[in-house]
mmCIF file with all atom_site columns, C-alpha atoms in Angstrom:
data_model
loop_
_atom_site.group_PDB
_atom_site.id
_atom_site.type_symbol
_atom_site.label_atom_id
_atom_site.label_alt_id
_atom_site.label_comp_id
_atom_site.label_asym_id
_atom_site.label_entity_id
_atom_site.label_seq_id
_atom_site.pdbx_PDB_ins_code
_atom_site.Cartn_x
_atom_site.Cartn_y
_atom_site.Cartn_z
_atom_site.occupancy
_atom_site.B_iso_or_equiv
_atom_site.pdbx_formal_charge
_atom_site.auth_seq_id
_atom_site.auth_comp_id
_atom_site.auth_asym_id
_atom_site.auth_atom_id
_atom_site.pdbx_PDB_model_num
ATOM 1   C CA . MET A 1 1   ? 0.000   0.000  0.000   1.00 31.00 ? 17  MET A CA 1
ATOM 2   C CA . LYS A 1 2   ? 1.424   3.381  -1.018  1.00 49.00 ? 18  LYS A CA 1
ATOM 3   C CA . PRO A 1 3   ? 1.388   6.128  1.602   1.00 55.00 ? 19  PRO A CA 1
ATOM 4   C CA . GLU A 1 4   ? -1.200  8.854  1.074   1.00 71.00 ? 20  GLU A CA 1
ATOM 5   C CA . LEU A 1 5   ? -0.083  11.322 -1.564  1.00 76.00 ? 21  LEU A CA 1
ATOM 6   C CA . PRO A 1 6   ? 0.269   15.000 -0.761  1.00 79.00 ? 22  PRO A CA 1
ATOM 7   C CA . THR A 1 7   ? -1.719  17.524 -2.737  1.00 75.00 ? 23  THR A CA 1
ATOM 8   C CA . MET A 1 8   ? 0.175   19.404 -5.417  1.00 78.00 ? 24  MET A CA 1
ATOM 9   C CA . ALA A 1 9   ? 0.392   22.443 -3.130  1.00 78.00 ? 25  ALA A CA 1
ATOM 10  C CA . GLU A 1 10  ? 1.725   20.315 -0.263  1.00 83.00 ? 26  GLU A CA 1
ATOM 11  C CA . ALA A 1 11  ? 4.344   18.672 -2.500  1.00 87.00 ? 27  ALA A CA 1
ATOM 12  C CA . LYS A 1 12  ? 5.546   22.051 -3.741  1.00 88.00 ? 28  LYS A CA 1
ATOM 13  C CA . ALA A 1 13  ? 5.661   23.387 -0.179  1.00 89.00 ? 29  ALA A CA 1
ATOM 14  C CA . LEU A 1 14  ? 7.736   20.355 0.858   1.00 91.00 ? 30  LEU A CA 1
ATOM 15  C CA . ALA A 1 15  ? 10.184  21.087 -1.950  1.00 92.00 ? 31  ALA A CA 1
ATOM 16  C CA . LYS A 1 16  ? 10.405  24.722 -0.916  1.00 93.00 ? 32  LYS A CA 1
ATOM 17  C CA . ARG A 1 17  ? 11.098  23.761 2.718   1.00 93.00 ? 33  ARG A CA 1
ATOM 18  C CA . LEU A 1 18  ? 13.686  21.193 1.630   1.00 94.00 ? 34  LEU A CA 1
ATOM 19  C CA . ARG A 1 19  ? 15.451  23.754 -0.521  1.00 93.00 ? 35  ARG A CA 1
ATOM 20  C CA . GLN A 1 20  ? 15.544  26.265 2.355   1.00 94.00 ? 36  GLN A CA 1
ATOM 21  C CA . HIS A 1 21  ? 16.720  23.587 4.798   1.00 94.00 ? 37  HIS A CA 1
ATOM 22  C CA . LEU A 1 22  ? 19.618  22.641 2.512   1.00 94.00 ? 38  LEU A CA 1
ATOM 23  C CA . LYS A 1 23  ? 20.463  26.297 1.836   1.00 93.00 ? 39  LYS A CA 1
ATOM 24  C CA . ASP A 1 24  ? 20.660  26.963 5.592   1.00 94.00 ? 40  ASP A CA 1
ATOM 25  C CA . ARG A 1 25  ? 23.262  24.180 5.765   1.00 94.00 ? 41  ARG A CA 1
ATOM 26  C CA . GLY A 1 26  ? 25.333  25.572 2.905   1.00 95.00 ? 42  GLY A CA 1
ATOM 27  C CA . ARG A 1 27  ? 24.085  23.327 0.111   1.00 94.00 ? 43  ARG A CA 1
ATOM 28  C CA . VAL A 1 28  ? 22.358  25.165 -2.720  1.00 93.00 ? 44  VAL A CA 1
ATOM 29  C CA . VAL A 1 29  ? 20.000  23.113 -4.905  1.00 93.00 ? 45  VAL A CA 1
ATOM 30  C CA . SER A 1 30  ? 17.699  24.256 -7.676  1.00 93.00 ? 46  SER A CA 1
ATOM 31  C CA . HIS A 1 31  ? 13.942  24.186 -7.267  1.00 92.00 ? 47  HIS A CA 1
ATOM 32  C CA . ALA A 1 32  ? 13.786  21.408 -9.885  1.00 92.00 ? 48  ALA A CA 1
ATOM 33  C CA . GLN A 1 33  ? 16.241  19.295 -7.867  1.00 94.00 ? 49  GLN A CA 1
ATOM 34  C CA . ALA A 1 34  ? 14.143  19.779 -4.731  1.00 93.00 ? 50  ALA A CA 1
ATOM 35  C CA . LEU A 1 35  ? 10.987  18.732 -6.615  1.00 93.00 ? 51  LEU A CA 1
ATOM 36  C CA . GLU A 1 36  ? 12.732  15.593 -7.902  1.00 94.00 ? 52  GLU A CA 1
ATOM 37  C CA . THR A 1 37  ? 13.862  14.741 -4.359  1.00 94.00 ? 53  THR A CA 1
ATOM 38  C CA . ILE A 1 38  ? 10.293  15.060 -3.052  1.00 92.00 ? 54  ILE A CA 1
ATOM 39  C CA . ALA A 1 39  ? 9.110   12.728 -5.835  1.00 91.00 ? 55  ALA A CA 1
ATOM 40  C CA . HIS A 1 40  ? 11.780  10.166 -4.893  1.00 91.00 ? 56  HIS A CA 1
ATOM 41  C CA . GLN A 1 41  ? 10.808  10.389 -1.207  1.00 91.00 ? 57  GLN A CA 1
ATOM 42  C CA . HIS A 1 42  ? 7.254   9.449  -2.173  1.00 88.00 ? 58  HIS A CA 1
ATOM 43  C CA . GLY A 1 43  ? 8.463   6.484  -4.212  1.00 89.00 ? 59  GLY A CA 1
ATOM 44  C CA . TYR A 1 44  ? 8.176   7.975  -7.702  1.00 90.00 ? 60  TYR A CA 1
ATOM 45  C CA . ARG A 1 45  ? 10.747  8.026  -10.502 1.00 93.00 ? 61  ARG A CA 1
ATOM 46  C CA . ASP A 1 46  ? 10.549  11.782 -11.059 1.00 92.00 ? 62  ASP A CA 1
ATOM 47  C CA . TRP A 1 47  ? 8.475   14.897 -10.446 1.00 91.00 ? 63  TRP A CA 1
ATOM 48  C CA . ASN A 1 48  ? 6.299   14.415 -13.546 1.00 89.00 ? 64  ASN A CA 1
ATOM 49  C CA . THR A 1 49  ? 5.354   10.914 -12.438 1.00 88.00 ? 65  THR A CA 1
ATOM 50  C CA . LEU A 1 50  ? 4.428   12.174 -8.972  1.00 87.00 ? 66  LEU A CA 1
ATOM 51  C CA . CYS A 1 51  ? 2.338   14.961 -10.542 1.00 84.00 ? 67  CYS A CA 1
ATOM 52  C CA . ALA A 1 52  ? 0.479   12.425 -12.664 1.00 81.00 ? 68  ALA A CA 1
ATOM 53  C CA . ALA A 1 53  ? -0.222  10.280 -9.595  1.00 81.00 ? 69  ALA A CA 1
ATOM 54  C CA . ILE A 1 54  ? -1.501  13.301 -7.675  1.00 76.00 ? 70  ILE A CA 1
ATOM 55  C CA . GLY A 1 55  ? -3.697  14.255 -10.641 1.00 67.00 ? 71  GLY A CA 1
ATOM 56  C CA . GLN A 1 56  ? -5.175  10.747 -10.795 1.00 60.00 ? 72  GLN A CA 1
ATOM 57  C CA . ASN A 1 57  ? -5.872  11.012 -7.101  1.00 55.00 ? 73  ASN A CA 1
ATOM 58  C CA . GLY A 1 58  ? -8.027  14.050 -7.826  1.00 49.00 ? 74  GLY A CA 1
ATOM 59  C CA . PRO A 1 59  ? -11.538 12.580 -8.115  1.00 45.00 ? 75  PRO A CA 1
ATOM 60  C CA . ASP A 1 60  ? -11.453 11.541 -4.468  1.00 51.00 ? 76  ASP A CA 1
ATOM 61  C CA . ALA A 1 61  ? -9.798  14.757 -3.336  1.00 66.00 ? 77  ALA A CA 1
ATOM 62  C CA . TRP A 1 62  ? -12.948 16.847 -2.844  1.00 81.00 ? 78  TRP A CA 1
ATOM 63  C CA . THR A 1 63  ? -15.922 15.081 -1.285  1.00 84.00 ? 79  THR A CA 1
ATOM 64  C CA . PRO A 1 64  ? -19.172 16.836 -0.307  1.00 88.00 ? 80  PRO A CA 1
ATOM 65  C CA . GLY A 1 65  ? -19.389 17.112 3.470   1.00 91.00 ? 81  GLY A CA 1
ATOM 66  C CA . GLN A 1 66  ? -15.602 17.323 3.798   1.00 90.00 ? 82  GLN A CA 1
ATOM 67  C CA . ARG A 1 67  ? -14.208 19.991 6.140   1.00 93.00 ? 83  ARG A CA 1
ATOM 68  C CA . VAL A 1 68  ? -11.901 22.388 4.304   1.00 94.00 ? 84  VAL A CA 1
ATOM 69  C CA . GLN A 1 69  ? -9.835  25.514 4.879   1.00 94.00 ? 85  GLN A CA 1
ATOM 70  C CA . GLY A 1 70  ? -8.106  27.979 2.628   1.00 94.00 ? 86  GLY A CA 1
ATOM 71  C CA . THR A 1 71  ? -8.243  31.535 1.379   1.00 95.00 ? 87  THR A CA 1
ATOM 72  C CA . TYR A 1 72  ? -10.778 33.390 -0.733  1.00 94.00 ? 88  TYR A CA 1
ATOM 73  C CA . LEU A 1 73  ? -9.636  36.726 -2.157  1.00 92.00 ? 89  LEU A CA 1
ATOM 74  C CA . SER A 1 74  ? -6.754  36.604 0.364   1.00 90.00 ? 90  SER A CA 1
ATOM 75  C CA . ARG A 1 75  ? -9.108  36.103 3.327   1.00 92.00 ? 91  ARG A CA 1
ATOM 76  C CA . PRO A 1 76  ? -8.644  32.898 5.376   1.00 95.00 ? 92  PRO A CA 1
ATOM 77  C CA . PHE A 1 77  ? -11.684 30.690 5.934   1.00 96.00 ? 93  PHE A CA 1
ATOM 78  C CA . GLU A 1 78  ? -12.862 27.325 7.215   1.00 95.00 ? 94  GLU A CA 1
ATOM 79  C CA . GLY A 1 79  ? -15.982 25.623 6.002   1.00 96.00 ? 95  GLY A CA 1
ATOM 80  C CA . THR A 1 80  ? -17.760 22.595 4.609   1.00 95.00 ? 96  THR A CA 1
ATOM 81  C CA . LEU A 1 81  ? -17.603 21.458 1.007   1.00 94.00 ? 97  LEU A CA 1
ATOM 82  C CA . ILE A 1 82  ? -21.194 21.438 -0.261  1.00 95.00 ? 98  ILE A CA 1
ATOM 83  C CA . ALA A 1 83  ? -20.618 20.260 -3.842  1.00 92.00 ? 99  ALA A CA 1
ATOM 84  C CA . SER A 1 84  ? -17.778 19.081 -6.052  1.00 89.00 ? 100 SER A CA 1
ATOM 85  C CA . GLN A 1 85  ? -17.986 18.425 -9.772  1.00 84.00 ? 101 GLN A CA 1
ATOM 86  C CA . ARG A 1 86  ? -15.079 17.186 -11.843 1.00 78.00 ? 102 ARG A CA 1
ATOM 87  C CA . GLN A 1 87  ? -14.527 19.461 -14.853 1.00 78.00 ? 103 GLN A CA 1
ATOM 88  C CA . ARG A 1 88  ? -11.564 17.624 -16.414 1.00 74.00 ? 104 ARG A CA 1
ATOM 89  C CA . PRO A 1 89  ? -8.695  15.569 -14.959 1.00 69.00 ? 105 PRO A CA 1
ATOM 90  C CA . GLY A 1 90  ? -7.465  17.323 -11.834 1.00 75.00 ? 106 GLY A CA 1
ATOM 91  C CA . TRP A 1 91  ? -9.924  20.247 -12.097 1.00 83.00 ? 107 TRP A CA 1
ATOM 92  C CA . PHE A 1 92  ? -13.027 20.616 -9.930  1.00 89.00 ? 108 PHE A CA 1
ATOM 93  C CA . ARG A 1 93  ? -15.867 23.100 -9.564  1.00 91.00 ? 109 ARG A CA 1
ATOM 94  C CA . VAL A 1 94  ? -16.596 23.427 -5.838  1.00 94.00 ? 110 VAL A CA 1
ATOM 95  C CA . VAL A 1 95  ? -19.178 25.087 -3.622  1.00 96.00 ? 111 VAL A CA 1
ATOM 96  C CA . ILE A 1 96  ? -18.152 25.833 -0.038  1.00 97.00 ? 112 ILE A CA 1
ATOM 97  C CA . ASP A 1 97  ? -20.342 26.900 2.891   1.00 97.00 ? 113 ASP A CA 1
ATOM 98  C CA . LEU A 1 98  ? -18.176 29.030 5.182   1.00 97.00 ? 114 LEU A CA 1
ATOM 99  C CA . ASP A 1 99  ? -18.314 28.748 8.969   1.00 97.00 ? 115 ASP A CA 1
ATOM 100 C CA . GLU A 1 100 ? -18.018 32.546 9.247   1.00 96.00 ? 116 GLU A CA 1
ATOM 101 C CA . PRO A 1 101 ? -18.727 34.998 6.414   1.00 95.00 ? 117 PRO A CA 1
ATOM 102 C CA . VAL A 1 102 ? -15.635 36.640 4.900   1.00 93.00 ? 118 VAL A CA 1
ATOM 103 C CA . ASP A 1 103 ? -15.480 40.293 3.861   1.00 91.00 ? 119 ASP A CA 1
ATOM 104 C CA . VAL A 1 104 ? -14.168 40.296 0.295   1.00 87.00 ? 120 VAL A CA 1
ATOM 105 C CA . VAL A 1 105 ? -13.802 44.082 0.012   1.00 86.00 ? 121 VAL A CA 1
ATOM 106 C CA . THR A 1 106 ? -10.659 45.914 1.122   1.00 79.00 ? 122 THR A CA 1
ATOM 107 C CA . PHE A 1 107 ? -12.203 49.409 1.405   1.00 82.00 ? 123 PHE A CA 1
ATOM 108 C CA . GLU A 1 108 ? -12.719 50.664 4.949   1.00 83.00 ? 124 GLU A CA 1
ATOM 109 C CA . SER A 1 109 ? -16.026 52.354 4.094   1.00 87.00 ? 125 SER A CA 1
ATOM 110 C CA . PHE A 1 110 ? -17.616 49.382 2.331   1.00 88.00 ? 126 PHE A CA 1
ATOM 111 C CA . SER A 1 111 ? -18.116 45.681 3.068   1.00 89.00 ? 127 SER A CA 1
ATOM 112 C CA . ASN A 1 112 ? -19.377 42.655 1.181   1.00 90.00 ? 128 ASN A CA 1
ATOM 113 C CA . HIS A 1 113 ? -19.597 39.486 3.233   1.00 92.00 ? 129 HIS A CA 1
ATOM 114 C CA . ARG A 1 114 ? -19.828 36.075 1.598   1.00 93.00 ? 130 ARG A CA 1
ATOM 115 C CA . LYS A 1 115 ? -21.097 32.977 3.388   1.00 96.00 ? 131 LYS A CA 1
ATOM 116 C CA . ARG A 1 116 ? -21.021 30.648 0.376   1.00 97.00 ? 132 ARG A CA 1
ATOM 117 C CA . ILE A 1 117 ? -18.378 30.648 -2.328  1.00 95.00 ? 133 ILE A CA 1
ATOM 118 C CA . ARG A 1 118 ? -17.915 28.876 -5.639  1.00 95.00 ? 134 ARG A CA 1
ATOM 119 C CA . GLY A 1 119 ? -14.783 28.322 -7.652  1.00 94.00 ? 135 GLY A CA 1
ATOM 120 C CA . THR A 1 120 ? -12.846 26.056 -9.967  1.00 94.00 ? 136 THR A CA 1
ATOM 121 C CA . LEU A 1 121 ? -9.705  24.465 -8.551  1.00 92.00 ? 137 LEU A CA 1
ATOM 122 C CA . GLY A 1 122 ? -6.767  22.880 -10.340 1.00 88.00 ? 138 GLY A CA 1
ATOM 123 C CA . PRO A 1 123 ? -4.616  19.937 -9.245  1.00 83.00 ? 139 PRO A CA 1
ATOM 124 C CA . ASP A 1 124 ? -2.644  22.165 -6.869  1.00 84.00 ? 140 ASP A CA 1
ATOM 125 C CA . GLY A 1 125 ? -5.784  23.263 -4.990  1.00 89.00 ? 141 GLY A CA 1
ATOM 126 C CA . HIS A 1 126 ? -5.655  26.812 -6.435  1.00 92.00 ? 142 HIS A CA 1
ATOM 127 C CA . SER A 1 127 ? -7.937  28.636 -8.821  1.00 94.00 ? 143 SER A CA 1
ATOM 128 C CA . ARG A 1 128 ? -6.558  29.788 -12.151 1.00 92.00 ? 144 ARG A CA 1
ATOM 129 C CA . GLU A 1 129 ? -8.046  33.264 -11.605 1.00 93.00 ? 145 GLU A CA 1
ATOM 130 C CA . ARG A 1 130 ? -5.758  35.709 -9.810  1.00 92.00 ? 146 ARG A CA 1
ATOM 131 C CA . THR A 1 131 ? -6.208  38.924 -7.861  1.00 89.00 ? 147 THR A CA 1
ATOM 132 C CA . SER A 1 132 ? -4.448  42.105 -8.978  1.00 89.00 ? 148 SER A CA 1
ATOM 133 C CA . ASN A 1 133 ? -1.516  41.213 -6.705  1.00 89.00 ? 149 ASN A CA 1
ATOM 134 C CA . GLY A 1 134 ? -1.101  37.808 -8.380  1.00 91.00 ? 150 GLY A CA 1
ATOM 135 C CA . LEU A 1 135 ? -2.588  35.585 -5.661  1.00 92.00 ? 151 LEU A CA 1
ATOM 136 C CA . PRO A 1 136 ? -5.169  32.910 -6.544  1.00 94.00 ? 152 PRO A CA 1
ATOM 137 C CA . HIS A 1 137 ? -8.808  33.901 -5.929  1.00 94.00 ? 153 HIS A CA 1
ATOM 138 C CA . LEU A 1 138 ? -9.349  30.605 -4.117  1.00 95.00 ? 154 LEU A CA 1
ATOM 139 C CA . THR A 1 139 ? -7.002  28.162 -2.412  1.00 94.00 ? 155 THR A CA 1
ATOM 140 C CA . LEU A 1 140 ? -8.319  25.057 -0.733  1.00 92.00 ? 156 LEU A CA 1
ATOM 141 C CA . GLU A 1 141 ? -6.996  22.215 1.372   1.00 87.00 ? 157 GLU A CA 1
ATOM 142 C CA . ALA A 1 142 ? -8.629  19.474 3.372   1.00 78.00 ? 158 ALA A CA 1
ATOM 143 C CA . ARG A 1 143 ? -8.844  20.321 7.049   1.00 70.00 ? 159 ARG A CA 1
ATOM 144 C CA . ALA A 1 144 ? -7.296  17.798 9.395   1.00 59.00 ? 160 ALA A CA 1
ATOM 145 C CA . ALA A 1 145 ? -9.738  16.032 11.645  1.00 58.00 ? 161 ALA A CA 1
ATOM 146 C CA . PRO A 1 146 ? -9.678  17.387 15.233  1.00 57.00 ? 162 PRO A CA 1
#
């Protein structure tokens, strides 16, 4: 039995931490080398093979009723996944009911609170759409059970 695969975002974060860890110890490696090392640690030949395995893992990644957390328009949230529909391999349209409404407006004199959000997520758990500062509109990860 293979250990549970990380999400794409988790795998990339592992590579980033590995790279920083090695840099702190005087060994500089490229980002590509760190990604390859993460793939090897998970038992895969290379990064592309790990990515394919993560992508195939996608259909089970987002299940209605699942507790999730992430950011929407740079605002952190926790909530419950209400619906998930596979759009194409690795891509899902999701509907999330938030525990607490998030204010999606940055003006001090105006607010717009959202309690339910919708978005399309890629294999890395991020939306393709970006805010003006380059951050994904929506990022999502499964919330660990308490």
